[in-house]
Amino acid sequence: GQNIDQPTEMTATEGAIVQINCTYQTSGFNGLFWYQQHAGEAPTFLSYNVLDGLEEKGRFSSFLSRSKGYSYLLLKELQMKDSASYLCAVRSNTNAGKSTFGDGTTLTVKP
Amino acid sequence: DAGVTQSPTHLIKTRGQQVTLRCSPKSGHDTVSWYQQALGQGPQFIFQYYEEEERQRGNFPDRFSGHQFPNYSSELNVNALLLGDSALYLCASSPGTTSYEQYFGPGTRLTVT
């Protein structure tokens, strides 16, 4: 079976750094996605990790440890517009469309 | 370049009715996946269409069916609606079944009363 765990909610201050963790147990692994979803809107792609390590993309970085079934999304220099739900999703086979999503972490950025 | 589009935006139906949702993929994309997202949860994979055939299916009953047209657009049909079918239905397109690129449409909010 597939199991993906993320914290339900997090709160952080504008300008700070926040780390959103994701642990997974899946029958197969081909990569891990992070998506951002603002309330009432579609998920938008943030990152895709296949190999272990940290990948940096501007203010956002994503880390993967395949042996530990663990990933995190790091958001730096938080802005109010970063308030959103952050979804972790695992691609368990070569078919990207059949990704398994966690329930998301709702991040609230406060002034 | 238009992204993924979906129609309608919102829909209200009564239990037992049938509904059809529509999706046009991003230009250049030939693969369409459908997801159901209940409030407070992550999207759940329903099925995927490629070359006008259903290629993958998630854990959804046969009341959920779909179709893909030669222009790659797709429909999701749900029969015998239940209250639990109330959700945001997301369509995602990708350039092939193995690409990790996946772009989501804005979704259709279905309310079953």
PDB file of C-alpha atoms in Angstrom:
ATOM      1  CA  GLY A   1       0.000   0.000   0.000  1.00  0.00           C
ATOM      2  CA  GLN A   2       0.876   3.653  -0.110  1.00  0.00           C
ATOM      3  CA  ASN A   3       1.249   5.911   2.915  1.00  0.00           C
ATOM      4  CA  ILE A   4       2.394   9.525   2.878  1.00  0.00           C
ATOM      5  CA  ASP A   5       2.559  11.634   6.033  1.00  0.00           C
ATOM      6  CA  GLN A   6       2.887  15.392   6.358  1.00  0.00           C
ATOM      7  CA  PRO A   7       2.087  17.752   9.230  1.00  0.00           C
ATOM      8  CA  THR A   8      -1.421  19.156   8.897  1.00  0.00           C
ATOM      9  CA  GLU A   9      -0.610  22.777   9.693  1.00  0.00           C
ATOM     10  CA  MET A  10       2.408  25.028  10.214  1.00  0.00           C
ATOM     11  CA  THR A  11       2.772  28.709  11.025  1.00  0.00           C
ATOM     12  CA  ALA A  12       5.796  30.898  10.351  1.00  0.00           C
ATOM     13  CA  THR A  13       6.737  34.567  10.286  1.00  0.00           C
ATOM     14  CA  GLU A  14       7.346  36.666   7.204  1.00  0.00           C
ATOM     15  CA  GLY A  15      11.054  36.673   6.326  1.00  0.00           C
ATOM     16  CA  ALA A  16      11.772  33.467   8.237  1.00  0.00           C
ATOM     17  CA  ILE A  17      12.674  29.956   7.043  1.00  0.00           C
ATOM     18  CA  VAL A  18      10.320  26.978   7.317  1.00  0.00           C
ATOM     19  CA  GLN A  19      10.859  23.267   6.673  1.00  0.00           C
ATOM     20  CA  ILE A  20       7.922  21.034   5.732  1.00  0.00           C
ATOM     21  CA  ASN A  21       8.593  17.336   6.199  1.00  0.00           C
ATOM     22  CA  CYS A  22       7.160  14.382   4.320  1.00  0.00           C
ATOM     23  CA  THR A  23       7.633  10.685   5.059  1.00  0.00           C
ATOM     24  CA  TYR A  24       6.450   7.964   2.741  1.00  0.00           C
ATOM     25  CA  GLN A  25       6.038   4.224   2.512  1.00  0.00           C
ATOM     26  CA  THR A  26       5.239   3.066  -0.995  1.00  0.00           C
ATOM     27  CA  SER A  27       5.424  -0.166  -2.932  1.00  0.00           C
ATOM     28  CA  GLY A  28       7.647   1.447  -5.550  1.00  0.00           C
ATOM     29  CA  PHE A  29       9.514   4.707  -5.961  1.00  0.00           C
ATOM     30  CA  ASN A  30      10.346   6.680  -9.071  1.00  0.00           C
ATOM     31  CA  GLY A  31      10.410  10.185  -7.696  1.00  0.00           C
ATOM     32  CA  LEU A  32       8.856  12.660  -5.278  1.00  0.00           C
ATOM     33  CA  PHE A  33       6.979  15.833  -6.135  1.00  0.00           C
ATOM     34  CA  TRP A  34       6.215  18.944  -4.152  1.00  0.00           C
ATOM     35  CA  TYR A  35       3.263  21.065  -5.237  1.00  0.00           C
ATOM     36  CA  GLN A  36       1.883  24.359  -3.927  1.00  0.00           C
ATOM     37  CA  GLN A  37      -1.865  24.819  -3.809  1.00  0.00           C
ATOM     38  CA  HIS A  38      -3.569  28.071  -2.883  1.00  0.00           C
ATOM     39  CA  ALA A  39      -7.088  27.769  -1.535  1.00  0.00           C
ATOM     40  CA  GLY A  40      -9.579  27.027  -4.305  1.00  0.00           C
ATOM     41  CA  GLU A  41      -6.890  26.765  -6.963  1.00  0.00           C
ATOM     42  CA  ALA A  42      -5.057  23.987  -8.800  1.00  0.00           C
ATOM     43  CA  PRO A  43      -1.772  22.541  -7.513  1.00  0.00           C
ATOM     44  CA  THR A  44       1.289  24.074  -9.148  1.00  0.00           C
ATOM     45  CA  PHE A  45       4.574  22.210  -9.557  1.00  0.00           C
ATOM     46  CA  LEU A  46       7.460  23.177  -7.276  1.00  0.00           C
ATOM     47  CA  SER A  47      10.011  20.370  -7.494  1.00  0.00           C
ATOM     48  CA  TYR A  48      10.709  16.786  -8.457  1.00  0.00           C
ATOM     49  CA  ASN A  49      13.426  14.715  -6.747  1.00  0.00           C
ATOM     50  CA  VAL A  50      14.660  11.391  -8.015  1.00  0.00           C
ATOM     51  CA  LEU A  51      18.101  11.124  -6.440  1.00  0.00           C
ATOM     52  CA  ASP A  52      19.162  11.660  -2.820  1.00  0.00           C
ATOM     53  CA  GLY A  53      20.250  15.140  -1.879  1.00  0.00           C
ATOM     54  CA  LEU A  54      19.210  18.750  -1.921  1.00  0.00           C
ATOM     55  CA  GLU A  55      17.961  20.604  -4.969  1.00  0.00           C
ATOM     56  CA  GLU A  56      17.739  24.360  -4.758  1.00  0.00           C
ATOM     57  CA  LYS A  57      15.491  26.530  -6.875  1.00  0.00           C
ATOM     58  CA  GLY A  58      15.404  30.154  -5.779  1.00  0.00           C
ATOM     59  CA  ARG A  59      13.768  30.540  -2.373  1.00  0.00           C
ATOM     60  CA  PHE A  60      12.585  26.925  -2.427  1.00  0.00           C
ATOM     61  CA  SER A  61      14.730  23.810  -1.906  1.00  0.00           C
ATOM     62  CA  SER A  62      13.739  20.173  -1.725  1.00  0.00           C
ATOM     63  CA  PHE A  63      15.629  17.311  -0.091  1.00  0.00           C
ATOM     64  CA  LEU A  64      15.246  13.572  -0.558  1.00  0.00           C
ATOM     65  CA  SER A  65      16.544  10.524   1.308  1.00  0.00           C
ATOM     66  CA  ARG A  66      15.330   7.396  -0.422  1.00  0.00           C
ATOM     67  CA  SER A  67      16.760   5.049   2.209  1.00  0.00           C
ATOM     68  CA  LYS A  68      14.805   6.844   4.940  1.00  0.00           C
ATOM     69  CA  GLY A  69      11.639   7.435   2.926  1.00  0.00           C
ATOM     70  CA  TYR A  70      11.927  11.091   3.796  1.00  0.00           C
ATOM     71  CA  SER A  71      11.759  14.435   2.051  1.00  0.00           C
ATOM     72  CA  TYR A  72      11.468  18.045   3.066  1.00  0.00           C
ATOM     73  CA  LEU A  73      10.626  21.314   1.373  1.00  0.00           C
ATOM     74  CA  LEU A  74      12.557  24.336   2.627  1.00  0.00           C
ATOM     75  CA  LEU A  75      11.126  27.787   2.073  1.00  0.00           C
ATOM     76  CA  LYS A  76      13.412  30.768   2.717  1.00  0.00           C
ATOM     77  CA  GLU A  77      12.651  34.478   3.088  1.00  0.00           C
ATOM     78  CA  LEU A  78       8.984  33.726   3.574  1.00  0.00           C
ATOM     79  CA  GLN A  79       6.471  36.059   1.987  1.00  0.00           C
ATOM     80  CA  MET A  80       2.779  36.453   2.749  1.00  0.00           C
ATOM     81  CA  LYS A  81       1.951  34.957  -0.652  1.00  0.00           C
ATOM     82  CA  ASP A  82       3.617  31.703   0.442  1.00  0.00           C
ATOM     83  CA  SER A  83       0.567  31.005   2.624  1.00  0.00           C
ATOM     84  CA  ALA A  84      -0.835  27.909   0.919  1.00  0.00           C
ATOM     85  CA  SER A  85      -1.100  24.142   1.156  1.00  0.00           C
ATOM     86  CA  TYR A  86       2.043  22.202   0.241  1.00  0.00           C
ATOM     87  CA  LEU A  87       1.474  18.733  -1.175  1.00  0.00           C
ATOM     88  CA  CYS A  88       4.003  15.910  -1.195  1.00  0.00           C
ATOM     89  CA  ALA A  89       3.376  13.250  -3.855  1.00  0.00           C
ATOM     90  CA  VAL A  90       5.203  10.037  -4.707  1.00  0.00           C
ATOM     91  CA  ARG A  91       5.474   8.622  -8.180  1.00  0.00           C
ATOM     92  CA  SER A  92       5.570   4.905  -7.536  1.00  0.00           C
ATOM     93  CA  ASN A  93       6.060   3.749 -11.106  1.00  0.00           C
ATOM     94  CA  THR A  94       7.076   5.257 -14.405  1.00  0.00           C
ATOM     95  CA  ASN A  95       3.622   6.735 -14.870  1.00  0.00           C
ATOM     96  CA  ALA A  96       3.631  10.271 -13.498  1.00  0.00           C
ATOM     97  CA  GLY A  97      -0.110  10.476 -13.658  1.00  0.00           C
ATOM     98  CA  LYS A  98      -0.583   7.859 -10.986  1.00  0.00           C
ATOM     99  CA  SER A  99       1.088   9.803  -8.212  1.00  0.00           C
ATOM    100  CA  THR A 100      -0.010   9.271  -4.621  1.00  0.00           C
ATOM    101  CA  PHE A 101      -0.518  12.510  -2.710  1.00  0.00           C
ATOM    102  CA  GLY A 102      -0.314  13.317   0.957  1.00  0.00           C
ATOM    103  CA  ASP A 103      -3.103  15.394   2.473  1.00  0.00           C
ATOM    104  CA  GLY A 104      -0.972  18.531   2.376  1.00  0.00           C
ATOM    105  CA  THR A 105       0.489  20.915   4.925  1.00  0.00           C
ATOM    106  CA  THR A 106      -1.319  24.226   5.321  1.00  0.00           C
ATOM    107  CA  LEU A 107       1.278  26.924   5.867  1.00  0.00           C
ATOM    108  CA  THR A 108       0.220  30.267   7.314  1.00  0.00           C
ATOM    109  CA  VAL A 109       2.715  33.118   7.060  1.00  0.00           C
ATOM    110  CA  LYS A 110       2.153  35.887   9.590  1.00  0.00           C
ATOM    111  CA  PRO A 111       3.546  39.425   9.464  1.00  0.00           C
TER     112      PRO A 111
ATOM    113  CA  ASP B   1      -0.309  29.255 -24.972  1.00  0.00           C
ATOM    114  CA  ALA B   2      -3.389  28.123 -23.069  1.00  0.00           C
ATOM    115  CA  GLY B   3      -2.811  25.912 -20.087  1.00  0.00           C
ATOM    116  CA  VAL B   4      -5.143  23.165 -18.950  1.00  0.00           C
ATOM    117  CA  THR B   5      -8.767  24.275 -19.011  1.00  0.00           C
ATOM    118  CA  GLN B   6     -11.775  22.676 -17.347  1.00  0.00           C
ATOM    119  CA  SER B   7     -15.499  23.233 -17.499  1.00  0.00           C
ATOM    120  CA  PRO B   8     -17.725  23.956 -15.793  1.00  0.00           C
ATOM    121  CA  THR B   9     -16.142  25.801 -12.853  1.00  0.00           C
ATOM    122  CA  HIS B  10     -18.867  24.894 -10.419  1.00  0.00           C
ATOM    123  CA  LEU B  11     -21.725  22.410 -10.550  1.00  0.00           C
ATOM    124  CA  ILE B  12     -24.546  21.444  -8.216  1.00  0.00           C
ATOM    125  CA  LYS B  13     -26.289  18.105  -8.687  1.00  0.00           C
ATOM    126  CA  THR B  14     -28.759  15.951  -6.776  1.00  0.00           C
ATOM    127  CA  ARG B  15     -28.087  12.455  -5.487  1.00  0.00           C
ATOM    128  CA  GLY B  16     -28.682   9.828  -8.160  1.00  0.00           C
ATOM    129  CA  GLN B  17     -28.041  12.184 -11.058  1.00  0.00           C
ATOM    130  CA  GLN B  18     -25.254  11.901 -13.589  1.00  0.00           C
ATOM    131  CA  VAL B  19     -22.573  14.489 -14.367  1.00  0.00           C
ATOM    132  CA  THR B  20     -20.031  15.107 -17.126  1.00  0.00           C
ATOM    133  CA  LEU B  21     -16.916  17.199 -16.572  1.00  0.00           C
ATOM    134  CA  ARG B  22     -14.653  18.369 -19.372  1.00  0.00           C
ATOM    135  CA  CYS B  23     -10.932  19.015 -19.738  1.00  0.00           C
ATOM    136  CA  SER B  24      -8.722  20.403 -22.492  1.00  0.00           C
ATOM    137  CA  PRO B  25      -5.022  19.641 -22.024  1.00  0.00           C
ATOM    138  CA  LYS B  26      -2.140  22.047 -22.365  1.00  0.00           C
ATOM    139  CA  SER B  27      -0.994  22.498 -25.954  1.00  0.00           C
ATOM    140  CA  GLY B  28       1.390  19.705 -26.928  1.00  0.00           C
ATOM    141  CA  HIS B  29       0.181  17.335 -24.214  1.00  0.00           C
ATOM    142  CA  ASP B  30      -1.502  14.071 -25.174  1.00  0.00           C
ATOM    143  CA  THR B  31      -2.070  12.463 -21.770  1.00  0.00           C
ATOM    144  CA  VAL B  32      -4.834  13.406 -19.352  1.00  0.00           C
ATOM    145  CA  SER B  33      -5.225  12.289 -15.738  1.00  0.00           C
ATOM    146  CA  TRP B  34      -8.214  12.928 -13.491  1.00  0.00           C
ATOM    147  CA  TYR B  35      -8.066  13.411  -9.721  1.00  0.00           C
ATOM    148  CA  GLN B  36     -10.675  13.841  -7.000  1.00  0.00           C
ATOM    149  CA  GLN B  37      -9.791  16.175  -4.136  1.00  0.00           C
ATOM    150  CA  ALA B  38     -12.063  16.178  -1.111  1.00  0.00           C
ATOM    151  CA  LEU B  39     -11.909  19.141   1.235  1.00  0.00           C
ATOM    152  CA  GLY B  40      -8.788  19.059   3.397  1.00  0.00           C
ATOM    153  CA  GLN B  41      -7.272  16.118   1.559  1.00  0.00           C
ATOM    154  CA  GLY B  42      -4.762  15.580  -1.204  1.00  0.00           C
ATOM    155  CA  PRO B  43      -5.829  14.698  -4.743  1.00  0.00           C
ATOM    156  CA  GLN B  44      -6.673  11.037  -5.351  1.00  0.00           C
ATOM    157  CA  PHE B  45      -5.949   9.520  -8.758  1.00  0.00           C
ATOM    158  CA  ILE B  46      -9.069   8.385 -10.635  1.00  0.00           C
ATOM    159  CA  PHE B  47      -7.710   7.352 -14.043  1.00  0.00           C
ATOM    160  CA  GLN B  48      -5.523   8.357 -16.940  1.00  0.00           C
ATOM    161  CA  TYR B  49      -6.193   8.501 -20.676  1.00  0.00           C
ATOM    162  CA  TYR B  50      -3.666   8.215 -23.471  1.00  0.00           C
ATOM    163  CA  GLU B  51      -4.348   7.509 -27.147  1.00  0.00           C
ATOM    164  CA  GLU B  52      -8.076   7.503 -26.377  1.00  0.00           C
ATOM    165  CA  GLU B  53      -7.778   4.587 -23.974  1.00  0.00           C
ATOM    166  CA  GLU B  54      -7.845   4.283 -20.201  1.00  0.00           C
ATOM    167  CA  ARG B  55      -4.257   3.361 -19.250  1.00  0.00           C
ATOM    168  CA  GLN B  56      -4.232   3.452 -15.461  1.00  0.00           C
ATOM    169  CA  ARG B  57      -6.999   3.446 -12.888  1.00  0.00           C
ATOM    170  CA  GLY B  58      -7.103   4.260  -9.204  1.00  0.00           C
ATOM    171  CA  ASN B  59      -9.382   2.802  -6.576  1.00  0.00           C
ATOM    172  CA  PHE B  60     -12.676   4.226  -7.835  1.00  0.00           C
ATOM    173  CA  PRO B  61     -15.908   2.351  -8.646  1.00  0.00           C
ATOM    174  CA  ASP B  62     -17.243   1.803 -12.138  1.00  0.00           C
ATOM    175  CA  ARG B  63     -19.623   4.731 -11.637  1.00  0.00           C
ATOM    176  CA  PHE B  64     -16.614   6.809 -12.660  1.00  0.00           C
ATOM    177  CA  SER B  65     -15.883   6.555 -16.353  1.00  0.00           C
ATOM    178  CA  GLY B  66     -14.151   8.654 -18.928  1.00  0.00           C
ATOM    179  CA  HIS B  67     -13.352   9.289 -22.493  1.00  0.00           C
ATOM    180  CA  GLN B  68     -10.596  10.894 -24.530  1.00  0.00           C
ATOM    181  CA  PHE B  69     -11.191  12.441 -27.926  1.00  0.00           C
ATOM    182  CA  PRO B  70      -8.841  12.557 -30.937  1.00  0.00           C
ATOM    183  CA  ASN B  71      -7.894  16.151 -30.044  1.00  0.00           C
ATOM    184  CA  TYR B  72      -6.718  14.845 -26.617  1.00  0.00           C
ATOM    185  CA  SER B  73      -9.494  16.543 -24.670  1.00  0.00           C
ATOM    186  CA  SER B  74     -11.206  14.374 -22.101  1.00  0.00           C
ATOM    187  CA  GLU B  75     -14.439  13.889 -20.200  1.00  0.00           C
ATOM    188  CA  LEU B  76     -15.095  12.457 -16.768  1.00  0.00           C
ATOM    189  CA  ASN B  77     -18.538  10.955 -16.196  1.00  0.00           C
ATOM    190  CA  VAL B  78     -19.952  10.062 -12.810  1.00  0.00           C
ATOM    191  CA  ASN B  79     -23.222   8.129 -12.592  1.00  0.00           C
ATOM    192  CA  ALA B  80     -25.590   7.653  -9.668  1.00  0.00           C
ATOM    193  CA  LEU B  81     -24.085  10.529  -7.717  1.00  0.00           C
ATOM    194  CA  LEU B  82     -23.586  10.146  -3.979  1.00  0.00           C
ATOM    195  CA  LEU B  83     -23.151  12.870  -1.387  1.00  0.00           C
ATOM    196  CA  GLY B  84     -19.574  11.651  -0.961  1.00  0.00           C
ATOM    197  CA  ASP B  85     -18.802  12.533  -4.562  1.00  0.00           C
ATOM    198  CA  SER B  86     -18.800  16.210  -3.598  1.00  0.00           C
ATOM    199  CA  ALA B  87     -15.245  17.358  -4.257  1.00  0.00           C
ATOM    200  CA  LEU B  88     -12.929  19.345  -6.470  1.00  0.00           C
ATOM    201  CA  TYR B  89     -12.228  17.393  -9.654  1.00  0.00           C
ATOM    202  CA  LEU B  90      -8.842  18.156 -11.141  1.00  0.00           C
ATOM    203  CA  CYS B  91      -7.599  17.371 -14.594  1.00  0.00           C
ATOM    204  CA  ALA B  92      -3.861  17.185 -15.236  1.00  0.00           C
ATOM    205  CA  SER B  93      -2.105  16.892 -18.576  1.00  0.00           C
ATOM    206  CA  SER B  94       1.353  15.690 -19.463  1.00  0.00           C
ATOM    207  CA  PRO B  95       3.422  15.101 -22.622  1.00  0.00           C
ATOM    208  CA  GLY B  96       3.226  11.334 -22.576  1.00  0.00           C
ATOM    209  CA  THR B  97       2.654   8.815 -19.817  1.00  0.00           C
ATOM    210  CA  THR B  98       6.236   8.697 -18.545  1.00  0.00           C
ATOM    211  CA  SER B  99       7.092  12.391 -18.326  1.00  0.00           C
ATOM    212  CA  TYR B 100       7.208  13.795 -14.811  1.00  0.00           C
ATOM    213  CA  GLU B 101       5.786  17.052 -16.096  1.00  0.00           C
ATOM    214  CA  GLN B 102       2.182  17.387 -15.045  1.00  0.00           C
ATOM    215  CA  TYR B 103       0.114  20.548 -15.231  1.00  0.00           C
ATOM    216  CA  PHE B 104      -3.174  20.839 -13.396  1.00  0.00           C
ATOM    217  CA  GLY B 105      -6.276  22.670 -14.497  1.00  0.00           C
ATOM    218  CA  PRO B 106      -8.271  24.958 -12.185  1.00  0.00           C
ATOM    219  CA  GLY B 107     -10.716  22.182 -11.342  1.00  0.00           C
ATOM    220  CA  THR B 108     -14.466  21.734 -11.247  1.00  0.00           C
ATOM    221  CA  ARG B 109     -16.135  22.079  -7.858  1.00  0.00           C
ATOM    222  CA  LEU B 110     -18.958  19.502  -7.711  1.00  0.00           C
ATOM    223  CA  THR B 111     -21.539  19.713  -4.955  1.00  0.00           C
ATOM    224  CA  VAL B 112     -24.027  16.860  -4.563  1.00  0.00           C
ATOM    225  CA  THR B 113     -27.113  17.614  -2.479  1.00  0.00           C
TER     226      THR B 113
END
